[in-house]
Amino acid sequence: MKKNTSFMIKMLCCSLVRRRSRMAAALLGIAIGAAVLLGMVTLCYDIPKQMSKEFRSYGANMVLVSSGRESMNLDDAAKAVRHFPEGALVGMTPFRYIPVRHNMLPYTAVGTDFDAVKKTSPYWRVSGEWPAKENEALVGADIAEYARISPGRTLAIDGRNSKHAKFEANITITGIVKTGGVEDGFIFMRLPDMEAMTEEKGLADVAEISCSAGEKELQDIAAVVRTDVPSLEARLVKRVIQSEAAVLGKLEMLLYLVTLVVLVLTMICVATTMMTVIMERRREIGLKKALGAEDRRIAKEFFAEGVILGLVGGLCGAICGLLFAQFVSASVFDRSVAVEFYLIPAAIAVSVLVTVAACLLPVRRAVEIEPALVLRGE
Amino acid sequence: MALVVYNLKVEMLREVFVNILEIQDISKIYGTVNALRNITLSVQQGEWAAIMGPSGSGKTTMMNIIGCMDKPTSGSVILDGDDISRLSSEELTGIRRDKIGLVFQQFHLVPYLTALENVMVAQYYHSIIDKEEALQSLERVGLQDRAEHLPRQLSGGEQQRVCIARALINHPKLILADEPTGNLDEANEGIVMDLFRQLHCGGSTIVMVTHDPGVAAHAERTVVLEHGRLARITSNPAKDF
Amino acid sequence: MFWKMIFGALTRQKSRLLLIAFTVALGVSLATAMLTVMFDVGDKVNQELKTYGANLNVLPKGLSMLGEMYNLDQVEGEAARPEQHLAEADLGKIKMIFWAYNIVDFAPYLETKIMAGNRPVILVGTWFDKHLNLPTGDEVDTGMTRMKSWWDVTGSFGRDDEPRGAMVGASLAAELGLKAGDALPISGLEGQDLGSLEVCAVFHSGGVEDGQIFAPLRLVQDIAGKPGLVQRVEVSALTTPENDLARRAAQDPGSLSRLEWDTWYCTAYISSIAYQIEEIMPGARAKAVLQVAESEGAILQKTQLLMSLLTILSLACSSLAISNLVTASVMERGTEIGLLKALGATTLSVVLLILVEILITAFAGGILGYFVGLGFAQIIGRTVFGAAVTANAMAAPLVALLVLLVAMAGSMPAVRMLLLLRPTEVLHGK
């Protein structure tokens, strides 16, 4: 019996190797199917996460404010930030608001960390340079227009700190910030400069936090922060969170549906391709039947052939699918795709299943036909 | 003891004289077409019979029924003691495998297998493959040096000889040939007919379907069909074999 | 005879040609669905992104928006700033700019301070859901109800025809112990009685609005003594993602060349819409809210790029599948072709025969597939966006071209093989 098994394997190999062009056609079909399957599913899995990162360009989705009347302590804020998951936290930007005067007119000076601003509020449009050195500052577009301030100018400002002690300082404007929002009416300076100017250290009024997480997660974090750092209150920026959830939900659904449609159609295509390839071999099936092969044995041979084709095609397809997913992710999000490795064997298994199913249907039809009809050789 | 000897004698008699194929009053109807009408025919062990007739006379239907690839609408066909008109298609498959060797007009070789492997396919479905035996079978048809060639590398005559080697490999009770020379030129026809003659001398039972009187003349007996009826049976003058 | 043969092949080789037609139909339906969704996904996602709120603020010239963020206390001397207003009557003009069609919604706001429950509160007047008849004859429904869809509202949104109906912010409502259906007595800052408001809803927005009261614009204009005036208008517009040209134009429209200026003006960039609003409303300044505008652009671009790539993938797949199948099924017909050649058919006529046959089949399948694909696109549109997907006129010719190319390409290897065939070989059972 061992000899027979090895002959069957040999026959299989011959069928696969010596009918190269047909097998190539079948393999191509299966590989396309597997590539689409793995590529689309991987993307489907990964894109919502990637998109969620994109949505961070809308800026902070959570703010920390003091729960009391006085300004909050930066150390507390740093403590609160530790409760945010490492990978999801995009950034935390503290803001300190101080009323100041220049040329006898009132303005609001805001002390902040510009590096953090670039992360949490990527929509800021700065013409000129971001402040880098001591006593450099940005001025809002509205003020710049109203008071005719251009980059390079030095402003003398004065005001009183929270203890009503007077201070004065000279700041150099390096750029004009424009957001279309309230920022257009502020003067922004580096937090250390403001601390030195007002002689008050480690204080902020608001800390904006940008974190790629859903509403539920953020609410949990907010609750934890409230209990752990009672001096702070974490508030969700509802507009950003809700809209993100809505849009992301739709996008996700769109992707799932598109994937489903593509998958169903591709699988049917694989099946039809396999069917044509098998239908060609009706005569061979008839011959084998005439030689006395039982239906079961013929089915077994084609089954084995289908499994091999499915495996090889599935493997090639899986590789192409991953490359494709990688390409899409790289060109759309500039990031590499996160591959769920269990999807690879799953994709191969599905392509084997589809291939075998697509083989067996026409084979069953072929063996049902009397060999005489096939062999008469129309 | 005497009984045993007697039984042995009966067995031997059956071997020599008993009909291997007995067709009793068969008809075959396809829809409204009466392909065969009330045909009765028997073929003896070791006989070489030719079935002749013009196109549409029912030759192919006859061949399919004898070859266990089709069943008559009525009547019985007894092949080596089994009434094949009563068997299920599963059982017919078994009969076909064990008792019949088929030779086709279009050769029907598996295109992606070598000559040797094509012979071995028959062994594979029959029982166990045996390369030596398959090679011997090819040697018998004079193709031992073409064993590793694919069908497309062989000439028509060579393909037909592979087909014959395949038909012989399982020692069938009956060799059934459908227009074996229909696709061959004269030279190859000669070679193939010589092969059949050798088989006949070796004791094989051969039923050959043909429309060529020249080919039919090689057989001991010619059965002529016309419009699905048995027109006549002629015995050919004994050849020198 | 040629057509007889074609007809014979089409009617008598049903199963084989049906399979081709079926595969073509599948491929085409996939391609159509993807193309249709791709062409429309920008608009649809853009609509969805409108939940992020207005991307344009229209302000009177000179007014700046100090003190709005985070509920800051009023900056000292704020009142000294020159304060102008926009005329409510002018607002309809926003819907009459070149890109009027892209203005999704807009709502005016007028703020005034009142006393409610013994504490100063900001009362905001707005249009909840206003019906406008434009001079152009168009009718528009717009207002805050449409723009603040992300608010959590307990009760029903306010209505413009209920002069004293008001929506109260969640934190204020909690402080004053109000719920929908309550009456809220209000008075002026100097204590003069202003009657009472009917609380029709309590809302939670997560922003400064939670401490404010929203009422119909007319009421607030009366209280503030500013009849027919508004302070600012929020506009929500569908925009095209910004590019270099748009950025340069936003800096200074004067720096563009004539051609660039035309391109910019006739593209729905946020800056060109802002410019057009300023053009039509001379006393106004339209400011793009970059937080919304820029992010929208980024997300739109990503979505569109993503969909295009997926569309290309599915187009490639269906092309390969179709041409693969066509190749396989034409190859099968070696015998028939050999016979035709043996009968003296010229190569050209054989090739023509095959191509015409395949093309007829492919187009039959293609037409079926096109409509099935439109169906798929509608299903996707309905399920995902709750709106019909507009069938883009571009999809049909693109798909037709695709079918043509794919069917031809699929037949090519087979045709090449057939041309090399020698009739005798085919007929002698190879």
JSON list of C-alpha atoms in Angstrom, two decimals, chain B residues 118-215:
[
{"chain": "B", "resi": 118, "resn": "ASN", "atom": "CA", "xyz": [0.26, 5.90, -17.55]},
{"chain": "B", "resi": 119, "resn": "VAL", "atom": "CA", "xyz": [0.55, 2.14, -17.38]},
{"chain": "B", "resi": 120, "resn": "MET", "atom": "CA", "xyz": [1.04, 2.30, -13.66]},
{"chain": "B", "resi": 121, "resn": "VAL", "atom": "CA", "xyz": [-2.14, 4.37, -13.22]},
{"chain": "B", "resi": 122, "resn": "ALA", "atom": "CA", "xyz": [-4.12, 1.24, -14.17]},
{"chain": "B", "resi": 123, "resn": "GLN", "atom": "CA", "xyz": [-2.16, -0.79, -11.62]},
{"chain": "B", "resi": 124, "resn": "TYR", "atom": "CA", "xyz": [-2.71, 1.92, -9.06]},
{"chain": "B", "resi": 125, "resn": "TYR", "atom": "CA", "xyz": [-6.48, 1.82, -9.37]},
{"chain": "B", "resi": 126, "resn": "HIS", "atom": "CA", "xyz": [-6.50, -1.97, -9.65]},
{"chain": "B", "resi": 127, "resn": "SER", "atom": "CA", "xyz": [-4.30, -3.04, -6.80]},
{"chain": "B", "resi": 128, "resn": "ILE", "atom": "CA", "xyz": [-0.68, -2.24, -6.11]},
{"chain": "B", "resi": 129, "resn": "ILE", "atom": "CA", "xyz": [1.79, -0.61, -8.43]},
{"chain": "B", "resi": 130, "resn": "ASP", "atom": "CA", "xyz": [4.68, -2.67, -9.67]},
{"chain": "B", "resi": 131, "resn": "LYS", "atom": "CA", "xyz": [7.18, -0.85, -11.81]},
{"chain": "B", "resi": 132, "resn": "GLU", "atom": "CA", "xyz": [8.85, -4.03, -13.08]},
{"chain": "B", "resi": 133, "resn": "GLU", "atom": "CA", "xyz": [5.60, -5.45, -14.32]},
{"chain": "B", "resi": 134, "resn": "ALA", "atom": "CA", "xyz": [4.66, -2.15, -15.93]},
{"chain": "B", "resi": 135, "resn": "LEU", "atom": "CA", "xyz": [8.01, -2.06, -17.70]},
{"chain": "B", "resi": 136, "resn": "GLN", "atom": "CA", "xyz": [7.48, -5.62, -18.91]},
{"chain": "B", "resi": 137, "resn": "SER", "atom": "CA", "xyz": [4.12, -4.65, -20.25]},
{"chain": "B", "resi": 138, "resn": "LEU", "atom": "CA", "xyz": [5.68, -1.76, -22.16]},
{"chain": "B", "resi": 139, "resn": "GLU", "atom": "CA", "xyz": [8.37, -4.12, -23.40]},
{"chain": "B", "resi": 140, "resn": "ARG", "atom": "CA", "xyz": [5.65, -6.36, -24.73]},
{"chain": "B", "resi": 141, "resn": "VAL", "atom": "CA", "xyz": [4.40, -3.54, -26.94]},
{"chain": "B", "resi": 142, "resn": "GLY", "atom": "CA", "xyz": [7.97, -2.63, -27.84]},
{"chain": "B", "resi": 143, "resn": "LEU", "atom": "CA", "xyz": [8.16, 0.67, -26.02]},
{"chain": "B", "resi": 144, "resn": "GLN", "atom": "CA", "xyz": [10.64, -0.09, -23.25]},
{"chain": "B", "resi": 145, "resn": "ASP", "atom": "CA", "xyz": [12.95, 2.69, -24.44]},
{"chain": "B", "resi": 146, "resn": "ARG", "atom": "CA", "xyz": [10.09, 5.24, -24.53]},
{"chain": "B", "resi": 147, "resn": "ALA", "atom": "CA", "xyz": [8.99, 4.58, -20.95]},
{"chain": "B", "resi": 148, "resn": "GLU", "atom": "CA", "xyz": [9.93, 8.01, -19.64]},
{"chain": "B", "resi": 149, "resn": "HIS", "atom": "CA", "xyz": [8.35, 10.01, -22.46]},
{"chain": "B", "resi": 150, "resn": "LEU", "atom": "CA", "xyz": [5.26, 12.14, -22.03]},
{"chain": "B", "resi": 151, "resn": "PRO", "atom": "CA", "xyz": [2.31, 11.39, -24.36]},
{"chain": "B", "resi": 152, "resn": "ARG", "atom": "CA", "xyz": [2.94, 14.57, -26.36]},
{"chain": "B", "resi": 153, "resn": "GLN", "atom": "CA", "xyz": [6.43, 13.32, -27.14]},
{"chain": "B", "resi": 154, "resn": "LEU", "atom": "CA", "xyz": [5.09, 10.07, -28.57]},
{"chain": "B", "resi": 155, "resn": "SER", "atom": "CA", "xyz": [3.67, 9.40, -32.03]},
{"chain": "B", "resi": 156, "resn": "GLY", "atom": "CA", "xyz": [0.08, 8.29, -32.44]},
{"chain": "B", "resi": 157, "resn": "GLY", "atom": "CA", "xyz": [1.06, 4.66, -32.88]},
{"chain": "B", "resi": 158, "resn": "GLU", "atom": "CA", "xyz": [3.27, 4.77, -29.82]},
{"chain": "B", "resi": 159, "resn": "GLN", "atom": "CA", "xyz": [0.47, 6.32, -27.79]},
{"chain": "B", "resi": 160, "resn": "GLN", "atom": "CA", "xyz": [-1.86, 3.58, -28.87]},
{"chain": "B", "resi": 161, "resn": "ARG", "atom": "CA", "xyz": [0.70, 0.97, -27.88]},
{"chain": "B", "resi": 162, "resn": "VAL", "atom": "CA", "xyz": [0.98, 2.58, -24.43]},
{"chain": "B", "resi": 163, "resn": "CYS", "atom": "CA", "xyz": [-2.78, 2.35, -24.29]},
{"chain": "B", "resi": 164, "resn": "ILE", "atom": "CA", "xyz": [-2.62, -1.34, -25.11]},
{"chain": "B", "resi": 165, "resn": "ALA", "atom": "CA", "xyz": [0.11, -1.91, -22.53]},
{"chain": "B", "resi": 166, "resn": "ARG", "atom": "CA", "xyz": [-2.13, -0.21, -20.00]},
{"chain": "B", "resi": 167, "resn": "ALA", "atom": "CA", "xyz": [-5.06, -2.40, -21.00]},
{"chain": "B", "resi": 168, "resn": "LEU", "atom": "CA", "xyz": [-2.96, -5.55, -20.51]},
{"chain": "B", "resi": 169, "resn": "ILE", "atom": "CA", "xyz": [-1.36, -4.71, -17.23]},
{"chain": "B", "resi": 170, "resn": "ASN", "atom": "CA", "xyz": [-4.07, -6.14, -14.97]},
{"chain": "B", "resi": 171, "resn": "HIS", "atom": "CA", "xyz": [-4.51, -9.37, -16.96]},
{"chain": "B", "resi": 172, "resn": "PRO", "atom": "CA", "xyz": [-8.10, -8.64, -18.00]},
{"chain": "B", "resi": 173, "resn": "LYS", "atom": "CA", "xyz": [-10.55, -11.33, -19.01]},
{"chain": "B", "resi": 174, "resn": "LEU", "atom": "CA", "xyz": [-11.58, -9.23, -21.96]},
{"chain": "B", "resi": 175, "resn": "ILE", "atom": "CA", "xyz": [-9.77, -6.65, -24.04]},
{"chain": "B", "resi": 176, "resn": "LEU", "atom": "CA", "xyz": [-12.17, -4.15, -25.47]},
{"chain": "B", "resi": 177, "resn": "ALA", "atom": "CA", "xyz": [-10.87, -1.95, -28.27]},
{"chain": "B", "resi": 178, "resn": "ASP", "atom": "CA", "xyz": [-12.84, 0.95, -29.74]},
{"chain": "B", "resi": 179, "resn": "GLU", "atom": "CA", "xyz": [-11.59, 1.77, -33.23]},
{"chain": "B", "resi": 180, "resn": "PRO", "atom": "CA", "xyz": [-7.99, 1.15, -32.10]},
{"chain": "B", "resi": 181, "resn": "THR", "atom": "CA", "xyz": [-6.62, 2.06, -35.52]},
{"chain": "B", "resi": 182, "resn": "GLY", "atom": "CA", "xyz": [-9.02, 4.92, -36.24]},
{"chain": "B", "resi": 183, "resn": "ASN", "atom": "CA", "xyz": [-6.44, 7.62, -35.60]},
{"chain": "B", "resi": 184, "resn": "LEU", "atom": "CA", "xyz": [-3.41, 5.82, -37.01]},
{"chain": "B", "resi": 185, "resn": "ASP", "atom": "CA", "xyz": [-1.64, 5.74, -40.34]},
{"chain": "B", "resi": 186, "resn": "GLU", "atom": "CA", "xyz": [-1.12, 2.49, -42.21]},
{"chain": "B", "resi": 187, "resn": "ALA", "atom": "CA", "xyz": [2.29, 1.64, -40.81]},
{"chain": "B", "resi": 188, "resn": "ASN", "atom": "CA", "xyz": [1.15, 2.13, -37.25]},
{"chain": "B", "resi": 189, "resn": "GLU", "atom": "CA", "xyz": [-2.07, 0.27, -37.97]},
{"chain": "B", "resi": 190, "resn": "GLY", "atom": "CA", "xyz": [0.03, -2.69, -38.96]},
{"chain": "B", "resi": 191, "resn": "ILE", "atom": "CA", "xyz": [2.06, -2.57, -35.78]},
{"chain": "B", "resi": 192, "resn": "VAL", "atom": "CA", "xyz": [-1.03, -2.31, -33.60]},
{"chain": "B", "resi": 193, "resn": "MET", "atom": "CA", "xyz": [-2.83, -5.12, -35.40]},
{"chain": "B", "resi": 194, "resn": "ASP", "atom": "CA", "xyz": [0.25, -7.31, -35.02]},
{"chain": "B", "resi": 195, "resn": "LEU", "atom": "CA", "xyz": [0.11, -6.64, -31.32]},
{"chain": "B", "resi": 196, "resn": "PHE", "atom": "CA", "xyz": [-3.51, -7.71, -31.16]},
{"chain": "B", "resi": 197, "resn": "ARG", "atom": "CA", "xyz": [-2.68, -10.83, -33.11]},
{"chain": "B", "resi": 198, "resn": "GLN", "atom": "CA", "xyz": [0.06, -11.69, -30.60]},
{"chain": "B", "resi": 199, "resn": "LEU", "atom": "CA", "xyz": [-2.37, -11.12, -27.75]},
{"chain": "B", "resi": 200, "resn": "HIS", "atom": "CA", "xyz": [-4.88, -13.37, -29.40]},
{"chain": "B", "resi": 201, "resn": "CYS", "atom": "CA", "xyz": [-2.28, -16.10, -29.80]},
{"chain": "B", "resi": 202, "resn": "GLY", "atom": "CA", "xyz": [-1.45, -15.66, -26.13]},
{"chain": "B", "resi": 203, "resn": "GLY", "atom": "CA", "xyz": [-5.05, -16.56, -25.33]},
{"chain": "B", "resi": 204, "resn": "SER", "atom": "CA", "xyz": [-6.57, -13.16, -24.69]},
{"chain": "B", "resi": 205, "resn": "THR", "atom": "CA", "xyz": [-10.22, -12.59, -25.48]},
{"chain": "B", "resi": 206, "resn": "ILE", "atom": "CA", "xyz": [-10.58, -9.53, -27.70]},
{"chain": "B", "resi": 207, "resn": "VAL", "atom": "CA", "xyz": [-13.66, -7.59, -28.72]},
{"chain": "B", "resi": 208, "resn": "MET", "atom": "CA", "xyz": [-12.88, -4.90, -31.24]},
{"chain": "B", "resi": 209, "resn": "VAL", "atom": "CA", "xyz": [-15.26, -2.24, -32.52]},
{"chain": "B", "resi": 210, "resn": "THR", "atom": "CA", "xyz": [-14.40, -0.90, -35.97]},
{"chain": "B", "resi": 211, "resn": "HIS", "atom": "CA", "xyz": [-15.89, 0.33, -39.16]},
{"chain": "B", "resi": 212, "resn": "ASP", "atom": "CA", "xyz": [-12.93, -0.80, -41.26]},
{"chain": "B", "resi": 213, "resn": "PRO", "atom": "CA", "xyz": [-13.52, -4.18, -42.94]},
{"chain": "B", "resi": 214, "resn": "GLY", "atom": "CA", "xyz": [-9.74, -4.59, -43.35]},
{"chain": "B", "resi": 215, "resn": "VAL", "atom": "CA", "xyz": [-9.26, -4.38, -39.63]}
]
